[in-house]
Coordinates of C-alpha atoms and ligand atoms in Angstrom, one line a residue:
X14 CA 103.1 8.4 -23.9
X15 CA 100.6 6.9 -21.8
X16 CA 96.7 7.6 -22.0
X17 CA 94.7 8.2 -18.8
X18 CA 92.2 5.9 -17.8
X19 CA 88.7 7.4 -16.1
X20 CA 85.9 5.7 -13.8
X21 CA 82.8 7.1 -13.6
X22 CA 79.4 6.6 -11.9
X23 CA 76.9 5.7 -14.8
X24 CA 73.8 5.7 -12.6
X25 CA 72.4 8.3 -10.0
X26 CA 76.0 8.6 -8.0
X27 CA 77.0 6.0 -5.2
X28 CA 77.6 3.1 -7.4
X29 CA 80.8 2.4 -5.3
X30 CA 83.5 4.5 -7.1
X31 CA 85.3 5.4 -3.7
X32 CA 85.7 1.4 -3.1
X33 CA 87.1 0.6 -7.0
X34 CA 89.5 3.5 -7.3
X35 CA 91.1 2.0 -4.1
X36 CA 91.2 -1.3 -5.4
X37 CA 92.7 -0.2 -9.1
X38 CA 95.1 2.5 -7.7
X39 CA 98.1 0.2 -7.6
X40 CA 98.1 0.1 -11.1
X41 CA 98.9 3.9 -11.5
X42 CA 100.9 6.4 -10.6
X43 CA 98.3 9.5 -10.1
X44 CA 94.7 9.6 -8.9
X45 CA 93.1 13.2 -9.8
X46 CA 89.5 14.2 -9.0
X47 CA 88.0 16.2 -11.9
X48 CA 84.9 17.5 -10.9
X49 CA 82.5 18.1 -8.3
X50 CA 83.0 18.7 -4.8
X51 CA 82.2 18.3 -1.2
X52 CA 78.3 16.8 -2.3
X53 CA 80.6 13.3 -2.9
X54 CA 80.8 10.7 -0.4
X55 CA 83.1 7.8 -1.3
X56 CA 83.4 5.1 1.2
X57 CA 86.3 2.8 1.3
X58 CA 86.5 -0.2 3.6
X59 CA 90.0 -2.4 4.3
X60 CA 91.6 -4.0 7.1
X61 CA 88.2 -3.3 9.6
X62 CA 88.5 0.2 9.0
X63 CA 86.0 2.8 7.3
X64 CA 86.5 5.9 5.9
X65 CA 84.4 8.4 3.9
X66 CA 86.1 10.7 1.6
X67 CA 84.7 14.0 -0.4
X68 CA 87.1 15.9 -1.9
X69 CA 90.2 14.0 -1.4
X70 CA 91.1 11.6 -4.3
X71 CA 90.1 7.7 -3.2
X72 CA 94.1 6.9 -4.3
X73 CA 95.3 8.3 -0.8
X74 CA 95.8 4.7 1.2
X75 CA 97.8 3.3 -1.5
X76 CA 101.3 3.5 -1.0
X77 CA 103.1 7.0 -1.8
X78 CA 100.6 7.5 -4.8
X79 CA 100.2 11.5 -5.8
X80 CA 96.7 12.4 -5.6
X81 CA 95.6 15.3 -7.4
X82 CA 92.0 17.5 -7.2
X83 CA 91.9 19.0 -10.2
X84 CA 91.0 22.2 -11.7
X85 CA 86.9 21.1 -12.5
X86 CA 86.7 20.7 -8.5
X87 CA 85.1 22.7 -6.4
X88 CA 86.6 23.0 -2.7
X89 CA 85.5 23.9 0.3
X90 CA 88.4 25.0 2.7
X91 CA 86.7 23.9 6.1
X92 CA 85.3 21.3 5.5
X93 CA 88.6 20.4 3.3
X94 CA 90.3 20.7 6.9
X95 CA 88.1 19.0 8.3
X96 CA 88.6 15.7 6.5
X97 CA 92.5 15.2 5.8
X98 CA 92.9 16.3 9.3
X99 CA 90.9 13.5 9.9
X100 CA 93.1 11.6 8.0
X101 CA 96.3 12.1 9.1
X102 CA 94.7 11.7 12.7
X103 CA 94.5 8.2 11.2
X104 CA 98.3 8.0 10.1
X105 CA 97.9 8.9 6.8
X106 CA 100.1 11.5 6.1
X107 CA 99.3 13.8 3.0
X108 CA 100.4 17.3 2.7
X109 CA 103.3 16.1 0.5
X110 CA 101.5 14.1 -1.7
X111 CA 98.3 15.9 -2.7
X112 CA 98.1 18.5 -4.6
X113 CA 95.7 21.1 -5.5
X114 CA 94.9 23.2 -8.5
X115 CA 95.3 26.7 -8.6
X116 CA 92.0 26.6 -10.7
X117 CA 89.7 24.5 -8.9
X118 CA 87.1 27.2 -7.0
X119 CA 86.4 27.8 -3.8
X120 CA 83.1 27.3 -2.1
X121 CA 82.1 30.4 -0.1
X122 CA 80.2 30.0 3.0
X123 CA 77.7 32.3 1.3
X124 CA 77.4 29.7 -1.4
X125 CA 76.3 27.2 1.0
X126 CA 73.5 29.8 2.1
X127 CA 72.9 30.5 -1.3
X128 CA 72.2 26.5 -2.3
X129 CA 69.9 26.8 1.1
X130 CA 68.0 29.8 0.3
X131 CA 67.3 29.0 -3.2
X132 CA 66.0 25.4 -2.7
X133 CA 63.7 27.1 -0.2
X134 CA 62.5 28.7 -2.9
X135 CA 61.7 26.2 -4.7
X136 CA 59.4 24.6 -2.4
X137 CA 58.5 21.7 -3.7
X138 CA 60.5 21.4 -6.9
X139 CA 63.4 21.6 -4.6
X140 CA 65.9 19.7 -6.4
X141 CA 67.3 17.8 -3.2
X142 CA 70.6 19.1 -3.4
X143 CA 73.8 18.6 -0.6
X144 CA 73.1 21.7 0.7
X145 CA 77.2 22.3 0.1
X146 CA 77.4 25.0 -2.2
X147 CA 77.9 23.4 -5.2
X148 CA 75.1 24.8 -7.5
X149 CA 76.2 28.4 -6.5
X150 CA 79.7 27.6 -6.5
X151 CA 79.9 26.4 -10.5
X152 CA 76.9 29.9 -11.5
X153 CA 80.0 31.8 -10.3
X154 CA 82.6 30.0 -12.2
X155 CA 80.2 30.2 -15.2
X156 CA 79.4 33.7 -14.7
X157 CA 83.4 35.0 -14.2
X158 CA 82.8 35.9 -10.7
X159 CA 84.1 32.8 -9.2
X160 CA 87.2 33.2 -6.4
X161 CA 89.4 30.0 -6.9
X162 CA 92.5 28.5 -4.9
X163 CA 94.9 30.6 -6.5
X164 CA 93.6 34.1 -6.0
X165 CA 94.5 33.1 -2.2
X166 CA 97.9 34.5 -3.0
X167 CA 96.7 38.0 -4.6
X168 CA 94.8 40.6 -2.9
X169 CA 92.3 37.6 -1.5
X170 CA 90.5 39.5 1.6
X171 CA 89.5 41.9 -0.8
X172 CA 88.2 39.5 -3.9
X173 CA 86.8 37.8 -1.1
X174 CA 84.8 41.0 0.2
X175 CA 83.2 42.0 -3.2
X176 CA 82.1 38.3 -3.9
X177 CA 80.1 38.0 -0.3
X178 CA 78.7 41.6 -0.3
X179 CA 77.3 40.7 -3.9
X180 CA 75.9 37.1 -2.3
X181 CA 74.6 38.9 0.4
X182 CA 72.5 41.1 -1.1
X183 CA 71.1 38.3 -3.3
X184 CA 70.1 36.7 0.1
X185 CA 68.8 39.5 1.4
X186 CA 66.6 40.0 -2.0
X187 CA 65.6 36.2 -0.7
X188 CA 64.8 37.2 2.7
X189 CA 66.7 34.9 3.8
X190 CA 68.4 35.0 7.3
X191 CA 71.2 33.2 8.3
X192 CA 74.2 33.7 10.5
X193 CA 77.8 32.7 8.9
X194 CA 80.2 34.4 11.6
X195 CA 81.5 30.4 13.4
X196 CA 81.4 29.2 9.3
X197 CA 83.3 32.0 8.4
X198 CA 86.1 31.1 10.8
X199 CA 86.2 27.9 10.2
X200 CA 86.5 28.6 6.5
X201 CA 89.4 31.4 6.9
X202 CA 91.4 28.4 9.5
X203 CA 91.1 26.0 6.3
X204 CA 92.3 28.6 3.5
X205 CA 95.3 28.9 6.5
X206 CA 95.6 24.7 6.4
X207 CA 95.2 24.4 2.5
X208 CA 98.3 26.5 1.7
X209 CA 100.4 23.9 4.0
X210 CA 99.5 21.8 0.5
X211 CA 101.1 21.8 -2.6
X212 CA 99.3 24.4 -4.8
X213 CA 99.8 23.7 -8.5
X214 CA 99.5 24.4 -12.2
X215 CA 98.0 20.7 -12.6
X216 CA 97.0 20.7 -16.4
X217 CA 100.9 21.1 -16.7
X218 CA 101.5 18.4 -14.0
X219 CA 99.4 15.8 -15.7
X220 CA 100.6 16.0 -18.8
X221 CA 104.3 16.4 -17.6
X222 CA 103.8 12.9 -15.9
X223 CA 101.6 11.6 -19.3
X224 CA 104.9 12.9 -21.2
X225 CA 107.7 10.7 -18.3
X226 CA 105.1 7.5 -19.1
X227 CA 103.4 7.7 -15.8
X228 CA 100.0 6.1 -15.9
X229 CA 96.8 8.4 -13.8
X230 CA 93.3 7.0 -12.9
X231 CA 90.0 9.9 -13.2
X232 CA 87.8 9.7 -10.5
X233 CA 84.7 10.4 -11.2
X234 CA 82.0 11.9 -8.5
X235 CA 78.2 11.5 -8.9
X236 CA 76.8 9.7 -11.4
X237 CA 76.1 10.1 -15.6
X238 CA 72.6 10.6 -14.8
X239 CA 73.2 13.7 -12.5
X240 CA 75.5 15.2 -15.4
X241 CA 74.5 18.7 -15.8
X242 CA 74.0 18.3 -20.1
X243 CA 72.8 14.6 -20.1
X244 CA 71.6 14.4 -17.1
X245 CA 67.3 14.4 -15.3
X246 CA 67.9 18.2 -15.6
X247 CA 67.0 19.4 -13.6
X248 CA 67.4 17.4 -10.8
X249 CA 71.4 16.7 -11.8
X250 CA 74.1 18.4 -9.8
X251 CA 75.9 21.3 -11.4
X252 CA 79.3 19.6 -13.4
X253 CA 80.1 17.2 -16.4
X254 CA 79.7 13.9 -14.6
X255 CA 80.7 12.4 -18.1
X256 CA 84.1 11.2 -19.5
X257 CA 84.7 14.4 -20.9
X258 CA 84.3 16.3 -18.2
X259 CA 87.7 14.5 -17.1
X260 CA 89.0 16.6 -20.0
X261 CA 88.1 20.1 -19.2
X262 CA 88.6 19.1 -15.2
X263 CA 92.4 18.6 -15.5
X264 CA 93.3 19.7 -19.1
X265 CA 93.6 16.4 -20.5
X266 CA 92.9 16.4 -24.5
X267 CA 90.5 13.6 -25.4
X268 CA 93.0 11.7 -27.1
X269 CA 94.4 11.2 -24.3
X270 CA 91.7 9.1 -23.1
X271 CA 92.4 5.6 -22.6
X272 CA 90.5 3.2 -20.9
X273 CA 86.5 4.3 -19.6
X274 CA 85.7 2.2 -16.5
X275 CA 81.7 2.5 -16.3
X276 CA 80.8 1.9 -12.7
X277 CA 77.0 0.2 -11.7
X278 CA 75.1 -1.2 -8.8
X279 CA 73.3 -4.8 -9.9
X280 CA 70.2 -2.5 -9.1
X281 CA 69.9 1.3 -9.0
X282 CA 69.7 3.7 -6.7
X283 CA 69.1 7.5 -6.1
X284 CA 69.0 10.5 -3.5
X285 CA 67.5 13.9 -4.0
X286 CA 64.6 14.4 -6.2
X287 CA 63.8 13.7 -9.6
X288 CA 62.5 11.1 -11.8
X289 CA 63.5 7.5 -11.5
X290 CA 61.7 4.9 -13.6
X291 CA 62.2 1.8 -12.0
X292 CA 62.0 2.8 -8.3
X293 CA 60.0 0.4 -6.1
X294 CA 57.7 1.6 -3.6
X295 CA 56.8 -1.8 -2.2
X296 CA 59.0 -4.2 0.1
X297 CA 61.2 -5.1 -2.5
X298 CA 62.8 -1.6 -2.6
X299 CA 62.4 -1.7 1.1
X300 CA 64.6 -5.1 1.1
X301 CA 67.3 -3.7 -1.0
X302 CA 67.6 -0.5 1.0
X303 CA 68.1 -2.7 3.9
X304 CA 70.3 -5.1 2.6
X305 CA 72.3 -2.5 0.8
X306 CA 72.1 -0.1 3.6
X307 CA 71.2 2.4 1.3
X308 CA 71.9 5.6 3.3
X309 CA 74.4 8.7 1.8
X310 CA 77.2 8.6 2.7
X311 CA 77.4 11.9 4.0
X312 CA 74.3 13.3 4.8
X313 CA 72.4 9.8 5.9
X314 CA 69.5 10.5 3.9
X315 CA 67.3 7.2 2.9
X316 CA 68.3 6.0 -0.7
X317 CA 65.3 5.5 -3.4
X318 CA 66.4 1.9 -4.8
X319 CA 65.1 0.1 -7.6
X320 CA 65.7 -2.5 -10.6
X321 CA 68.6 -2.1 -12.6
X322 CA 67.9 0.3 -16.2
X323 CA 69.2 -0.4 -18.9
X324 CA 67.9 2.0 -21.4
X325 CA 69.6 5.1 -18.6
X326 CA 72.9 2.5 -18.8
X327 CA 73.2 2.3 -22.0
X328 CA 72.8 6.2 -22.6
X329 CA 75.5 6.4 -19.8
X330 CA 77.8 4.3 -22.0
X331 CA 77.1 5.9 -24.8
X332 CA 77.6 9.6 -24.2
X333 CA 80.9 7.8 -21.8
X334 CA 82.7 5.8 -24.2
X335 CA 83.0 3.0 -21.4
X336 CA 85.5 0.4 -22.3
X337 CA 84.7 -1.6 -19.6
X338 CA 82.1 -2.1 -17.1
X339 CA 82.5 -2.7 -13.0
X340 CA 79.2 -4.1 -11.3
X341 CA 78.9 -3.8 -7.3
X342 CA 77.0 -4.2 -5.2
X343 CA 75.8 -7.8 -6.6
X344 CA 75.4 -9.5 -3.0
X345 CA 72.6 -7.1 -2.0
X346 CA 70.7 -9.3 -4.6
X347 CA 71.7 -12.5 -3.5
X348 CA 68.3 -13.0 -1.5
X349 CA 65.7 -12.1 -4.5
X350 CA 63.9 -15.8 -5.8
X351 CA 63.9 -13.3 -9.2
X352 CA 65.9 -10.5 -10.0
X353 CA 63.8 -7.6 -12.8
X354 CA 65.9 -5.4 -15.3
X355 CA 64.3 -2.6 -17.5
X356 CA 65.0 -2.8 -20.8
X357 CA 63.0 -0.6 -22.6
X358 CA 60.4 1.9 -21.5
X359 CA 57.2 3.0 -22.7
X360 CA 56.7 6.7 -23.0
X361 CA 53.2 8.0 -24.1
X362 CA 51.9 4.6 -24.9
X363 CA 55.4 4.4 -27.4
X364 CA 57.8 1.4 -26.6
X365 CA 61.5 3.1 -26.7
X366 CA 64.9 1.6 -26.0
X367 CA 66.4 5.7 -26.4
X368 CA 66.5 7.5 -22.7
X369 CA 63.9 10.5 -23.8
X370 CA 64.5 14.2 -23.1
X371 CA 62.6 13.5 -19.7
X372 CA 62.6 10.0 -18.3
X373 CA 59.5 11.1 -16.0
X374 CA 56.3 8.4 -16.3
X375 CA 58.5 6.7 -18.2
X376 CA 57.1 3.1 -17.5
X377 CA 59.8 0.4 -16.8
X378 CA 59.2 -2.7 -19.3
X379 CA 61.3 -5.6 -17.4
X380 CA 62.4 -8.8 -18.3
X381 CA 62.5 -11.1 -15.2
X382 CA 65.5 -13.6 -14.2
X383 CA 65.9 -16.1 -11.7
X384 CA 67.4 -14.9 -8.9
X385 CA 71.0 -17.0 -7.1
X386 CA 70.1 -17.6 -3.7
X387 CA 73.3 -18.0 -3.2
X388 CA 75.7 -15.9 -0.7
X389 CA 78.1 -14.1 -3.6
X390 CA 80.5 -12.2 -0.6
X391 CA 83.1 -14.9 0.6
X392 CA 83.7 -15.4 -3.3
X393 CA 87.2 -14.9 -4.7
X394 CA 87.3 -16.3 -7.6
X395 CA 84.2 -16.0 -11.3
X396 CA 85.1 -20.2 -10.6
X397 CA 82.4 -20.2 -8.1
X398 CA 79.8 -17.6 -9.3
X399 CA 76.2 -19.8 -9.6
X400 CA 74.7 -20.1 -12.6
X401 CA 72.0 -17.8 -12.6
X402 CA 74.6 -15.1 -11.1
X403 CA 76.5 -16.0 -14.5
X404 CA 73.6 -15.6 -16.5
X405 CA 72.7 -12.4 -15.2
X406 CA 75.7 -10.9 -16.1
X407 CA 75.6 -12.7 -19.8
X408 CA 72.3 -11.2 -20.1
X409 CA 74.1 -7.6 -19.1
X410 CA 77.0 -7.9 -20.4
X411 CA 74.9 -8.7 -24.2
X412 CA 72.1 -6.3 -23.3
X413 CA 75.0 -3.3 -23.0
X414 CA 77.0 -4.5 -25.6
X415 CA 79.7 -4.0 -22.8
X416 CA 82.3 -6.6 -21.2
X417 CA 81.9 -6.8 -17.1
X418 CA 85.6 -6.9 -15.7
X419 CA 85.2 -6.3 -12.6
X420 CA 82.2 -7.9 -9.9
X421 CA 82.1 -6.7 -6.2
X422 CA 80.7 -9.1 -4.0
X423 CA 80.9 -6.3 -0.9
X424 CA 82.4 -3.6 0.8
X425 CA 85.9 -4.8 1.8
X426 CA 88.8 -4.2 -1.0
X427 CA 89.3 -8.0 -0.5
X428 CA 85.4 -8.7 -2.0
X429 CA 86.3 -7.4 -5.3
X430 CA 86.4 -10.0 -8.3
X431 CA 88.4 -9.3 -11.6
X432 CA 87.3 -11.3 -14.1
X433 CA 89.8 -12.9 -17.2
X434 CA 87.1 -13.5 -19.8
X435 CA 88.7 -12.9 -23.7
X436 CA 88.6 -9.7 -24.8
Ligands
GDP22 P1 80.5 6.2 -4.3 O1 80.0 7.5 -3.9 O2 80.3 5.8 -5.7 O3 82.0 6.0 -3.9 O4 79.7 5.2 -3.4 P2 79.3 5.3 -1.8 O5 80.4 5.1 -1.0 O6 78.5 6.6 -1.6 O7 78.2 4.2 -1.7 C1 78.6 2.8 -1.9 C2 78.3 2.0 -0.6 O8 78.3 0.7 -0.9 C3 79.3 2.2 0.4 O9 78.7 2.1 1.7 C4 80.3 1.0 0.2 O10 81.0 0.6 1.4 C5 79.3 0.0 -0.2 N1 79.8 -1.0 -1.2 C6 80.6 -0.9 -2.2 N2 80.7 -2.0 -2.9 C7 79.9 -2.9 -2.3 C8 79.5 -4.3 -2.6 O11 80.0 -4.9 -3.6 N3 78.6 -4.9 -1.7 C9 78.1 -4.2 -0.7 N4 77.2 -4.9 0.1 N5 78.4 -2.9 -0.4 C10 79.3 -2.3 -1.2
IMO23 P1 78.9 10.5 -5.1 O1 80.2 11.1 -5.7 C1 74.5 10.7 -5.1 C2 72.7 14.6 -5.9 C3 71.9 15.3 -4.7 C4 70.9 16.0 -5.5 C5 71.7 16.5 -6.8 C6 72.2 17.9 -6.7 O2 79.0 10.1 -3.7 O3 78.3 9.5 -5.9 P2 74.3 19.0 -5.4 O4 74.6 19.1 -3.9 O5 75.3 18.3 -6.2 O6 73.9 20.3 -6.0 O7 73.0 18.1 -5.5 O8 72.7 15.5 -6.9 N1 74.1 14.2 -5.6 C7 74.5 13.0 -5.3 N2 73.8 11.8 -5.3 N3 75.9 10.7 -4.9 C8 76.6 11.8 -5.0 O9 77.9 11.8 -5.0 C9 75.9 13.0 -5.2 N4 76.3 14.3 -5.3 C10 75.2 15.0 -5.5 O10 71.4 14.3 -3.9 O11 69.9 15.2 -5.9
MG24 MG1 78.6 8.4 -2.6

């Protein structure tokens, strides 16, 4: 039987997990989302084109390939519509080929209002969220009170009914106005559109295809350090992020679990609030948000950049059980005469290489390495990398006790490096 392999964001999200599941997706059979939602933004760039996905599988433009979002997903019918209409606009078609779980929830237009209305409450411990529902969404999973895709076909209008009256007087407890009647239609249209799709039992799926040898690639959304558990709670999002949240999101036992693909920018970034230990403020972060064009994805908010962590990375492998690390993003660094890395921090005048129960004033100690000055992106081949590119990722690779196998040298699909080192 074969094992399914999962990739996961071990930094604040964005570390280019859209790009690699692409790139590695002719190597399986299925690509199944586990977790999150519609607060993912996975860019994907080949053959001139660009295309942002959120809560369709980053395994769609390869070939007939089923895609799956899985039951730990959380799904918002509109703007679900909104995006594989988009697609097949494109030329992709889909409704054949991905399928949904009748477990993963549905985001209610009154969730959205409720992620608003409580992070105006907050004020300024506002956790920075999407603004798409997702915090709500997973309290009502959690609390029982959830709707999800397969209550569509059951008595919905009226399970709909009870769950908005009970969000709306929560909002109104909040004072908070709001008008949801265009949202609303939109988001009846898309429960119309999403039934087009095949609607399935998907822990059975998976594991029937794991039983006929068929091999599936996890994708993960966000990052390890937004996990809800092991995340900067609370500034996280509201799912497992980790590798075992692959587990509960599509019923896969963990020995099932084959290979972890840890995914990492050569530097770090992060949107939203909440601590960060090696952000720059100067023009050094300022250069890498440029050069990186360090904007979301989906909602075009600025990116906080800094040096790369390790002591955050090496918690992210830890709690992960990564197999094998993927660095991106490496030619945004290309221009730096020296490139820092944290390595340990110093928390209450107390050197640590441990990520503490809260990473805030955590002071960054850094060891500095000569930067490549090199242009890395027309690179095909580990033959050419310079020497101080090489050393940087020795110093890495030894640091996290971790083989890199893959390097991404930009955006394209074509700019990604595998490299043949012994195992
Ligand atoms: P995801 O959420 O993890 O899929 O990542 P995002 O798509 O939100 O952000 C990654 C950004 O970096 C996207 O704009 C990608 O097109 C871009 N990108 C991915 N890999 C590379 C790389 O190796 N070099 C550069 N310069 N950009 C990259
Ligand atoms: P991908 O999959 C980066 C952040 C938000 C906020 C916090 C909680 O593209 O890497 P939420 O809307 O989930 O309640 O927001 O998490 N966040 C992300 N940051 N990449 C993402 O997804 C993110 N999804 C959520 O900015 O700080
Ligand atoms: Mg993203």
């Amino acid at each position: 039987m074969k094992k399914v392999d999962v990739l996961l964001g071990l930094q604040w999200g964005d570390e280019g997990k859209g790009k690699v599941v692409d790139v590695l997706t002719p190597n399986y059979d299925v690509v199944a989302r586990f977790q999150g939602g519609p607060n993912a933004g996975h860019t994907l760039e080949f053959e001139g084109q660009k295309y942002v996905l959120r809560s369709i599988p980053s395994g769609i433009f390869q070939g007939d390939k089923v895609n799956i979002i899985g039951n730990g997903v959380v799904l918002d019918p509109a703007l679900f519509k909104a995006e594989a209409e988009a697609l097949e606009q494109s030329g992709h078609e889909l409704k054949q080929r991905l399928h949904i779980s009748k477990k993963a929830h549905l985001i209610l237009p009154t969730h959205r209002m409720l992620d608003a209305a409580y992070e105006a409450a907050k004020g300024k411990s506002k956790v920075g969220t999407t603004g798409k529902g997702i915090g709500p969404t997973y309290t009502d999973k959690v609390a029982r009170t959830g709707l999800r895709v397969g209550d569509l076909f059951d008595d919905f209008e009226n399970k709909y009914k009870a769950v908005k009256n009970r969000h709306e007087a929560i909002l109104h407890s909040l004072n908070y106005s709001y008008d949801i009647t265009e949202m609303e239609k939109l988001w009846f249209e898309g429960l119309d559109y999403l039934k087009q799709f095949p609607i399935v039992d998907s822990e059975h799926e998976i594991n029937r295809l794991l039983n006929d040898d068929k091999s599936v690639l996890c994708e993960g959304a966000q990052g390890t350090m937004l996990d809800v558990d092991f995340g900067s709670y609370p500034f996280v999002t509201s799912s497992n992020t980790i590798c075992a949240g692959a587990c509960s999101g599509l019923g896969v036992a963990p020995n099932k679990i084959g290979e972890v693909y840890g995914i990492m920018k050569a530097y770090c970034t992060r949107v939203g609030a909440g601590p960060f230990p090696t952000e720059l403020f100067d023009e050094t972060g300022v250069k890498m948000r440029n050069i990186g064009h360090e904007y979301g994805a989906v909602t075009g908010r600025e990116r906080r950049c800094g040096w790369i962590d390790l002591v955050a990375l090496r918690y992210a492998i830890m709690v992960d059980g990564v197999t094998k690390l993927i660095m991106m993003k490496s030619d945004v660094l290309d221009d730096f005469d020296t490139i820092k890395v944290c390595v340990a921090y110093r928390v209450n005048g107390v050197e640590t290489e441990d990520f503490p129960f809260n990473c805030e004033g955590a002071e960054p100690i850094y060891v500095e390495l000569p930067g490549w000055n090199t242009d890395l992106s027309k690179m095909t081949s580990e033959n050419e990398f310079p020497e101080e590119f090489n050393q940087y990722i020795s110093f890495l690779e030894e640091e996290l006790n971790t083989p890199i196998k893959i390097v991404s040298v930009g955006p394209d699909r074509e700019q990604t490096i595998i490299r043949y080192t012994e195992e």
